[in-house]
Coordinates of C-alpha atoms and ligand atoms in Angstrom, one line a residue:
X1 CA 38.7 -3.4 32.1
X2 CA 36.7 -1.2 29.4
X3 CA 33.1 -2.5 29.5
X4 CA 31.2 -2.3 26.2
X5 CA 27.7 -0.7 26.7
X6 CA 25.5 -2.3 24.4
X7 CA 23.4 0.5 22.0
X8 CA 19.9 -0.6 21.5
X9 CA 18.9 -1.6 18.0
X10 CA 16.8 0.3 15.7
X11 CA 15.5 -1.2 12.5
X12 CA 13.3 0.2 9.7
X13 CA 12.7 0.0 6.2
X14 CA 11.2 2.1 2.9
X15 CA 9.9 0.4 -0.2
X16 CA 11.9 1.5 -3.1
X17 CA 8.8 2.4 -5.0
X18 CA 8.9 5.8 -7.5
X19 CA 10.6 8.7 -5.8
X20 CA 10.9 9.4 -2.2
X21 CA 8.5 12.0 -1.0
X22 CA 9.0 15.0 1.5
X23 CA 6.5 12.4 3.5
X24 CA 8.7 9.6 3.8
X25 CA 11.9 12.1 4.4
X26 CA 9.8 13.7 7.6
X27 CA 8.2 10.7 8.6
X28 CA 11.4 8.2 8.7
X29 CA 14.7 9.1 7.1
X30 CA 14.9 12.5 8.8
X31 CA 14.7 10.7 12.1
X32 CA 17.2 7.6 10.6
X33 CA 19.7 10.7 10.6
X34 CA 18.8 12.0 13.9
X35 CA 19.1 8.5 15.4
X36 CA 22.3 6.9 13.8
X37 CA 24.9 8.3 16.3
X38 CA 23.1 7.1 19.6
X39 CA 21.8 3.2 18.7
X40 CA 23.0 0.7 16.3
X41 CA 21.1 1.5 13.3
X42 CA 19.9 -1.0 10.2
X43 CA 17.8 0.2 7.6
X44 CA 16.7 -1.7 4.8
X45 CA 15.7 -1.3 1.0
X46 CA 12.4 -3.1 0.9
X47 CA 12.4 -4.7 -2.1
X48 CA 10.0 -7.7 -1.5
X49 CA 7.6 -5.7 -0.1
X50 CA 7.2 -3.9 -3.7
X51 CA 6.5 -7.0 -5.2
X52 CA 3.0 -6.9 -3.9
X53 CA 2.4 -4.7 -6.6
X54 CA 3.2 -5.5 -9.9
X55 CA 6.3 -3.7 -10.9
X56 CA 8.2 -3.2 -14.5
X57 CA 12.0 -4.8 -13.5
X58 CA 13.8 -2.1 -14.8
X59 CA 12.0 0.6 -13.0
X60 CA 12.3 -1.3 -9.9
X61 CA 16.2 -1.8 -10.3
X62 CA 16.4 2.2 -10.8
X63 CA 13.9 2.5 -7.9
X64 CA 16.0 0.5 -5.6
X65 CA 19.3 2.5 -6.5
X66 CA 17.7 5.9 -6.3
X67 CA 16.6 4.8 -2.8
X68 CA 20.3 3.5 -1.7
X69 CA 21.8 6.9 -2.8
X70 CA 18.9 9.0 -1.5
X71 CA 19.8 7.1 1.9
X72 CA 23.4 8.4 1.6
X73 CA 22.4 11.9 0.0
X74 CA 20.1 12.5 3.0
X75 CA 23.6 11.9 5.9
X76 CA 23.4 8.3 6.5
X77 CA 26.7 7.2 7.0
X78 CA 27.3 3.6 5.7
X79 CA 29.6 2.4 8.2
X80 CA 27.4 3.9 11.4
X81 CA 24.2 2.4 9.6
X82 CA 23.6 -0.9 8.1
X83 CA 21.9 0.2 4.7
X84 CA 20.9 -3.1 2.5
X85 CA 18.7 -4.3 0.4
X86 CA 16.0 -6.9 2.3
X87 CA 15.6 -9.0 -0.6
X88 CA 19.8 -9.6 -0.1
X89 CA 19.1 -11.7 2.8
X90 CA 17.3 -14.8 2.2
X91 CA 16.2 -15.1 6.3
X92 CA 13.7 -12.2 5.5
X93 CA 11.2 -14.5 3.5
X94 CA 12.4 -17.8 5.8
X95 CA 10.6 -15.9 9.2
X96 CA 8.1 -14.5 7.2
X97 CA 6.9 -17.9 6.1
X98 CA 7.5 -18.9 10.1
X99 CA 5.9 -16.2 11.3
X100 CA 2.8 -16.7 9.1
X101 CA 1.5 -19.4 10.9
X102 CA 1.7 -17.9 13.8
X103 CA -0.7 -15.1 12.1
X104 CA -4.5 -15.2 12.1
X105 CA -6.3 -13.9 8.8
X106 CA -8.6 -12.1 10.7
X107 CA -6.0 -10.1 12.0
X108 CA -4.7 -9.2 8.6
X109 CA -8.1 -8.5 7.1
X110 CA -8.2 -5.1 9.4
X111 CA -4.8 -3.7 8.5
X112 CA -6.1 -0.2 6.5
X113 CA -3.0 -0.4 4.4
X114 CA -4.6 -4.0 3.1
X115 CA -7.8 -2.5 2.6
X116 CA -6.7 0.8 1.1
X117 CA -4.3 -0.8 -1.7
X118 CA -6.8 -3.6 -2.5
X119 CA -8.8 -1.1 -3.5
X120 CA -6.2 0.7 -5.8
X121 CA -5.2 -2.8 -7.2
X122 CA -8.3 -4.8 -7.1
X123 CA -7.5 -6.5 -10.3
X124 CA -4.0 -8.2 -8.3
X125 CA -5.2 -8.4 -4.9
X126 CA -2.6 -10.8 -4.3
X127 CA -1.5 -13.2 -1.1
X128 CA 1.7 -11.3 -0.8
X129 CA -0.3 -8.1 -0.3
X130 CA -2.1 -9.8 2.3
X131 CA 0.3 -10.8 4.2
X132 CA 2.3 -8.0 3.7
X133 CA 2.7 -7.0 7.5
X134 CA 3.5 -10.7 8.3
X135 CA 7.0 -9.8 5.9
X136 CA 7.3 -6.3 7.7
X137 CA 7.3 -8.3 11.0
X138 CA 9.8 -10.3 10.2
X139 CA 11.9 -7.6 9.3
X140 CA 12.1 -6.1 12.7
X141 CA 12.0 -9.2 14.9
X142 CA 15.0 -11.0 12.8
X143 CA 17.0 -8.1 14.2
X144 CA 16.0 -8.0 17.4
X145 CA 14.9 -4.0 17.3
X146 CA 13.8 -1.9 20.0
X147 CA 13.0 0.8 18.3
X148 CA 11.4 1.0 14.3
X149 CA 11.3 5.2 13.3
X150 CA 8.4 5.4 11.1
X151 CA 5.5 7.7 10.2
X152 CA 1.5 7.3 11.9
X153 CA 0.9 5.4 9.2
X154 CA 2.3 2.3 10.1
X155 CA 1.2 2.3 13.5
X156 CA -1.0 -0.4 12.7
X157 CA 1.4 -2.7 11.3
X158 CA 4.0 -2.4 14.4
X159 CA 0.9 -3.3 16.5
X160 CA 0.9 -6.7 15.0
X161 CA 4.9 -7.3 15.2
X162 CA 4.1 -6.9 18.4
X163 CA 1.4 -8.9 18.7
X164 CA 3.0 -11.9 16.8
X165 CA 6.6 -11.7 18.6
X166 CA 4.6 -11.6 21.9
X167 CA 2.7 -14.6 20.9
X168 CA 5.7 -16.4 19.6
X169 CA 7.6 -15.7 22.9
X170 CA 5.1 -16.7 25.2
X171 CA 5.2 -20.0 23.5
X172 CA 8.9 -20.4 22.9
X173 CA 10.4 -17.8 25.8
X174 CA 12.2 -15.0 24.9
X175 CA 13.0 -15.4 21.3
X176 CA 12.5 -11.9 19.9
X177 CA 12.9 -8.4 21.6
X178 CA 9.0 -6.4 21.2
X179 CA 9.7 -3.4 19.9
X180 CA 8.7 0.1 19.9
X181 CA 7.5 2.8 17.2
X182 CA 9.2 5.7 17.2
X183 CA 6.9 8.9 15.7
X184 CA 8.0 12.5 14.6
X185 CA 6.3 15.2 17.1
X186 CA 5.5 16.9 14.1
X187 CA 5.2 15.6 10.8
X188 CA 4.2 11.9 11.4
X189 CA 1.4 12.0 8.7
X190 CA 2.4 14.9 5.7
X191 CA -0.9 14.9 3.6
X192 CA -1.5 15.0 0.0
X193 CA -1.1 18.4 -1.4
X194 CA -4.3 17.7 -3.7
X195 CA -6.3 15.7 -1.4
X196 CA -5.4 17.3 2.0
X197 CA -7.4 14.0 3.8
X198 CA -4.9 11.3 2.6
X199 CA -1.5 10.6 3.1
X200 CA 1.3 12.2 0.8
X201 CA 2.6 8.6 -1.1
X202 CA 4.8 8.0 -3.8
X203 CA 2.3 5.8 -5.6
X204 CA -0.1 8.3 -6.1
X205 CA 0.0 11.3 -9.2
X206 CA 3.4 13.9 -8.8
X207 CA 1.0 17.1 -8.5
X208 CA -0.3 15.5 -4.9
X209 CA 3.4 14.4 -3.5
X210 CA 7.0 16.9 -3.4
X211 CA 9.9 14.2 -4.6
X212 CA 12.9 14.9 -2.4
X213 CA 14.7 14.6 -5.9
X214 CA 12.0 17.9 -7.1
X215 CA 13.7 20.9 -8.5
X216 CA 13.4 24.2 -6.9
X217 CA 10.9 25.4 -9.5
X218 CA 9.0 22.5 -9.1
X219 CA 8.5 22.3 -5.5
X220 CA 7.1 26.0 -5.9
X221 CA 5.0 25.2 -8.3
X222 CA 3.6 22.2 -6.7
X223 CA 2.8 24.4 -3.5
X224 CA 1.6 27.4 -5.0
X225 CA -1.5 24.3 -6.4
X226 CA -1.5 23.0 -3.1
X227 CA -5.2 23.0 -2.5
X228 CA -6.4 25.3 0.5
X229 CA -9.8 27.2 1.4
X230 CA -11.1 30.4 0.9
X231 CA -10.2 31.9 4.4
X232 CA -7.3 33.4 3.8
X233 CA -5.6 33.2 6.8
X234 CA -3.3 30.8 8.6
X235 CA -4.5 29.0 11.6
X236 CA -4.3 25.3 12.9
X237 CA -7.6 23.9 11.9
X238 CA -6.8 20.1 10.9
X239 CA -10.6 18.9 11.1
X240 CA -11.4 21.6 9.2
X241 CA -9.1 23.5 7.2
X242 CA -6.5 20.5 6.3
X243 CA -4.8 22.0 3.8
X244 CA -3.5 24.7 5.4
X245 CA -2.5 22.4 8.3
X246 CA -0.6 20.4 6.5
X247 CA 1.4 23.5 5.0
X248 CA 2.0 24.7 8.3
X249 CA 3.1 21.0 9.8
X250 CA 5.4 20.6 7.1
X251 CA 6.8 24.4 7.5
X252 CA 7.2 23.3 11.4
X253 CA 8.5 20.1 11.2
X254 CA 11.1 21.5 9.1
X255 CA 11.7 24.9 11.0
X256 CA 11.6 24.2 14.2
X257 CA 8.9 26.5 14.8
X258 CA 6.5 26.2 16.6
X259 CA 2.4 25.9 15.1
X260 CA 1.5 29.1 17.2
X261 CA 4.6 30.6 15.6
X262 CA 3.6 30.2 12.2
X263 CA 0.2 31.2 12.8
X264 CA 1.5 34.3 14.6
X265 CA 4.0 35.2 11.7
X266 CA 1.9 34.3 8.8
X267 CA -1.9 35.2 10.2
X268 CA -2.8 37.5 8.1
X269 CA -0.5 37.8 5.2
X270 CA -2.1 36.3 2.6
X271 CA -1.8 32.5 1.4
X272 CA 0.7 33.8 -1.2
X273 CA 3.2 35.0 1.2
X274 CA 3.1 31.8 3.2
X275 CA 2.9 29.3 0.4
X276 CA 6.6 31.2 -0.8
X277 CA 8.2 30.7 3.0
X278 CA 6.5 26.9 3.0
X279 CA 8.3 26.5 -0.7
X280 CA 11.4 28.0 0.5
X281 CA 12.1 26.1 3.9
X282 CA 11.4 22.9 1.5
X283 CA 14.1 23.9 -1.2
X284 CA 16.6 25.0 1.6
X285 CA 16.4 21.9 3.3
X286 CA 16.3 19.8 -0.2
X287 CA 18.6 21.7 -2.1
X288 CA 21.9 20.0 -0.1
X289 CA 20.8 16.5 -0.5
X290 CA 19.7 17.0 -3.4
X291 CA 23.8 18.1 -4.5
X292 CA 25.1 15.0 -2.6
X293 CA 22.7 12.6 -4.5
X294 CA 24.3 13.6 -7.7
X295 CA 27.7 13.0 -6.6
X296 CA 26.3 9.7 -5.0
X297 CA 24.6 8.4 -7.6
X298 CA 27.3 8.7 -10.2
X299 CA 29.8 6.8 -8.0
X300 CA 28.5 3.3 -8.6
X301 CA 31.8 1.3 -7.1
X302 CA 31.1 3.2 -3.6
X303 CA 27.2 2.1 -4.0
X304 CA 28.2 -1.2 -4.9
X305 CA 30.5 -1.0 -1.9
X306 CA 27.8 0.1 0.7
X307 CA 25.6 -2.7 -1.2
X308 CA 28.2 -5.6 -0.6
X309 CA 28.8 -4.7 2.9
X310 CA 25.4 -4.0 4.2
X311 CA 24.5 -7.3 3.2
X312 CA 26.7 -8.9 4.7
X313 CA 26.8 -7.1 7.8
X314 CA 23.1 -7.6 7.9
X315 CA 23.0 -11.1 7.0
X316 CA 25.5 -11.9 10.1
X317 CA 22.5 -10.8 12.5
X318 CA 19.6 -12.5 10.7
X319 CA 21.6 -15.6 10.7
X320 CA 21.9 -15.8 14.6
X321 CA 18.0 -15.1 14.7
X322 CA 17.6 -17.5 12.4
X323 CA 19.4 -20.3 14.3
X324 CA 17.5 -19.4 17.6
X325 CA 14.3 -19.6 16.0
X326 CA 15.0 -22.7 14.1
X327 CA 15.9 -24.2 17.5
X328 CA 12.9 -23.2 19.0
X329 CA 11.0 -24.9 16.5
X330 CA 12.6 -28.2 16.3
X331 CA 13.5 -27.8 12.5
X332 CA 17.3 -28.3 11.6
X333 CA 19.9 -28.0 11.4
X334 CA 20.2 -30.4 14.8
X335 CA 23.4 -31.6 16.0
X336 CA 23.1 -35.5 15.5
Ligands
ATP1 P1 3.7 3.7 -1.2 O1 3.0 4.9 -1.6 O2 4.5 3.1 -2.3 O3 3.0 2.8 -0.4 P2 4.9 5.3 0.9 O4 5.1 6.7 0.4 O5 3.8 5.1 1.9 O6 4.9 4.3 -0.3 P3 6.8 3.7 2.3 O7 8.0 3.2 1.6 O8 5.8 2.7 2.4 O9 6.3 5.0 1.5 O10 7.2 4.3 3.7 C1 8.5 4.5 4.2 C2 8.4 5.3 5.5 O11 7.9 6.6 5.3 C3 7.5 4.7 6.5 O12 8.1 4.8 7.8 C4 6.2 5.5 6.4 O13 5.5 5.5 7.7 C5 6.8 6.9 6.1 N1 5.8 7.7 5.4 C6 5.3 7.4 4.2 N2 4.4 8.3 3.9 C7 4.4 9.3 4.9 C8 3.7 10.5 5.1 N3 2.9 10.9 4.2 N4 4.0 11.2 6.2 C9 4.8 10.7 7.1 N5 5.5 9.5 7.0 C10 5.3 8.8 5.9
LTN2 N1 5.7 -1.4 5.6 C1 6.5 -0.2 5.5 C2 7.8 -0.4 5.0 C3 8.5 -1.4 5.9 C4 9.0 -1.2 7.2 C5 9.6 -2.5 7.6 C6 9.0 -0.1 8.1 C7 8.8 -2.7 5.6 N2 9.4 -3.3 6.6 C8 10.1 -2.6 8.8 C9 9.6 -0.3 9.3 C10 10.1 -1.6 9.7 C11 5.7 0.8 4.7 O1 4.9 0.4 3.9 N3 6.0 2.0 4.9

């Protein structure tokens, strides 16, 4: 008889707020693509998530298409990958709202995301935005992941799935599978090209992030600004030269080679000459997504397609969390 072996589960998701940046395509979807042949993959359109900031409906609906077909353009395959849109399946805000009261607000008040984007919206610091990793949580526990690919910045927020599954489980049993992160050796944190200190993120001005959806031009242009120092020379100096680093992460992650390597090949050749190679590798490895994005994202009865199914395939799994969960809690549907 054939036995089935059963692929661990990886889950993660992307807000589809403004335009995907080089920093979310080396911090996640890069590794969604390395990962989809060897686990059972769902990745999700976070759509709820980016209503913790006030956004203009239209934008968002373009926003959440953009995302789907950058997904495709960047080598997902739809029927390896469950792609779908969270806000598709109702059980994402039911063990949210669950899973909140098993949630302390002193544990949310440290999350740096919280802190960070209160600050950028302190006229709507909201409830939602609060409890924004209680949402992210039940993302990944409703599907029973082992794995969540994501970048160093939301280490934090994984910290506290796991803390609230583990909590859960230790009063229910085994309910949810604790899951890990998995980080990009390279790459995990790409830095603003303006402010070499902070994160590269879509919500912040286009001169500081590179779109994936940039055009060749642009891209150069937006690395020739990149801010640097006044050494000349490329070396690995994070603390203290980070806008160089960053350069050179980016040019490694994307490469292959090594850190020495760049600093061995680009030493002394001027900031110029290594801006053009960093600008290059970018457009080279942009440039084919970039063509299948276009053909995507004019074939709207395929993305509806991928829509329709994901769902659906994705709803099947939260359902039969769901159930346990309910179960656990003594909250129906009971047999009677
Ligand atoms: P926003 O600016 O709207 O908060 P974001 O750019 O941080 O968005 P998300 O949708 O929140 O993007 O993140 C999607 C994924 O990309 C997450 O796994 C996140 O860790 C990763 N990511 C985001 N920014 C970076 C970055 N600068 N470097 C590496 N990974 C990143
Ligand atoms: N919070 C993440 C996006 C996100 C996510 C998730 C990532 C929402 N749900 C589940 C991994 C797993 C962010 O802001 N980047």
């Amino acid at each position: 008889m054939e036995t089935q072996i059963q692929k661990k589960r990886i889950f993660s998701g992307i807000q589809p707020t403004g335009k995907l940046t080089l920093g979310n395509y080396i911090g996640a979807l890069r590794n969604f693509n390395i990962l989809q042949d060897e686990y059972d993959c769902v990745y999700s359109i976070v759509d709820l998530h980016a209503l913790t900031v006030r956004q203009n409906p239209t934008e968002l609906r373009q926003a959440c298409l953009r995302t789907m077909a950058t997904f495709l353009a960047s080598g997902l395959d739809p029927e390896k990958n469950i792609i779908y849109f969270q806000s598709q399946v109702a059980a994402h805000a039911e063990l949210a709202w669950v899973l909140n009261c098993f949630t302390y607000m002193g544990e949310m008040s440290r999350m740096t995301q919280f802190k960070d984007k209160s600050a950028k919206h302190a006229d709507n610091i909201n409830c939602g935005l609060f409890t924004y990793p209680v949402l992210m949580a039940a993302d990944i526990l409703l599907y029973q992941a082992d794995l969540v690919p994501i970048g160093a910045d939301q280490k934090q927020h994984l910290e506290i799935c796991r803390d609230i599954a583990g909590r859960f489980n230790a009063i229910y049993g085994d309910v949810f599978t604790i899951p890990d992160g998995y980080f990009p050796k390279v790459g995990a944190r790409v830095m603003s090209l303006q402010e070499p200190t902070r994160k590269m993120s879509k919500s912040d001005p286009e001169e500081t992030y590179i779109a994936m959806l940039d055009e060749p031009d642009v891209i150069r242009r937006k690395i020739r600004r990149a801010v640097t120092d006044s050494e000349n020379s490329v070396a690995y100096d994070p603390d203290n030269r980070p806008g160089v680093a960053n350069l050179m992460s980016i040019l490694s992650a994307l490469s292959g080679q090594t850190l020495d390597q760049i600093a061995a090949e680009y030493g002394d050749l001027g900031y110029g000459k290594f801006k053009d190679a960093v600008a290059d590798c970018i457009i080279a490895t942009l440039e084919p997504i970039q063509k299948r994005y276009a053909e995507i994202s004019a074939d709207k009865a395929y993305l509806q397609q991928v829509m329709d199914s994901g769902r659906e395939r994705a709803s099947a799994i939260a359902h039969r969390t769901m159930l346990k969960v309910r179960k656990k809690l003594g909250i129906a549907p009971w047999k009677l």
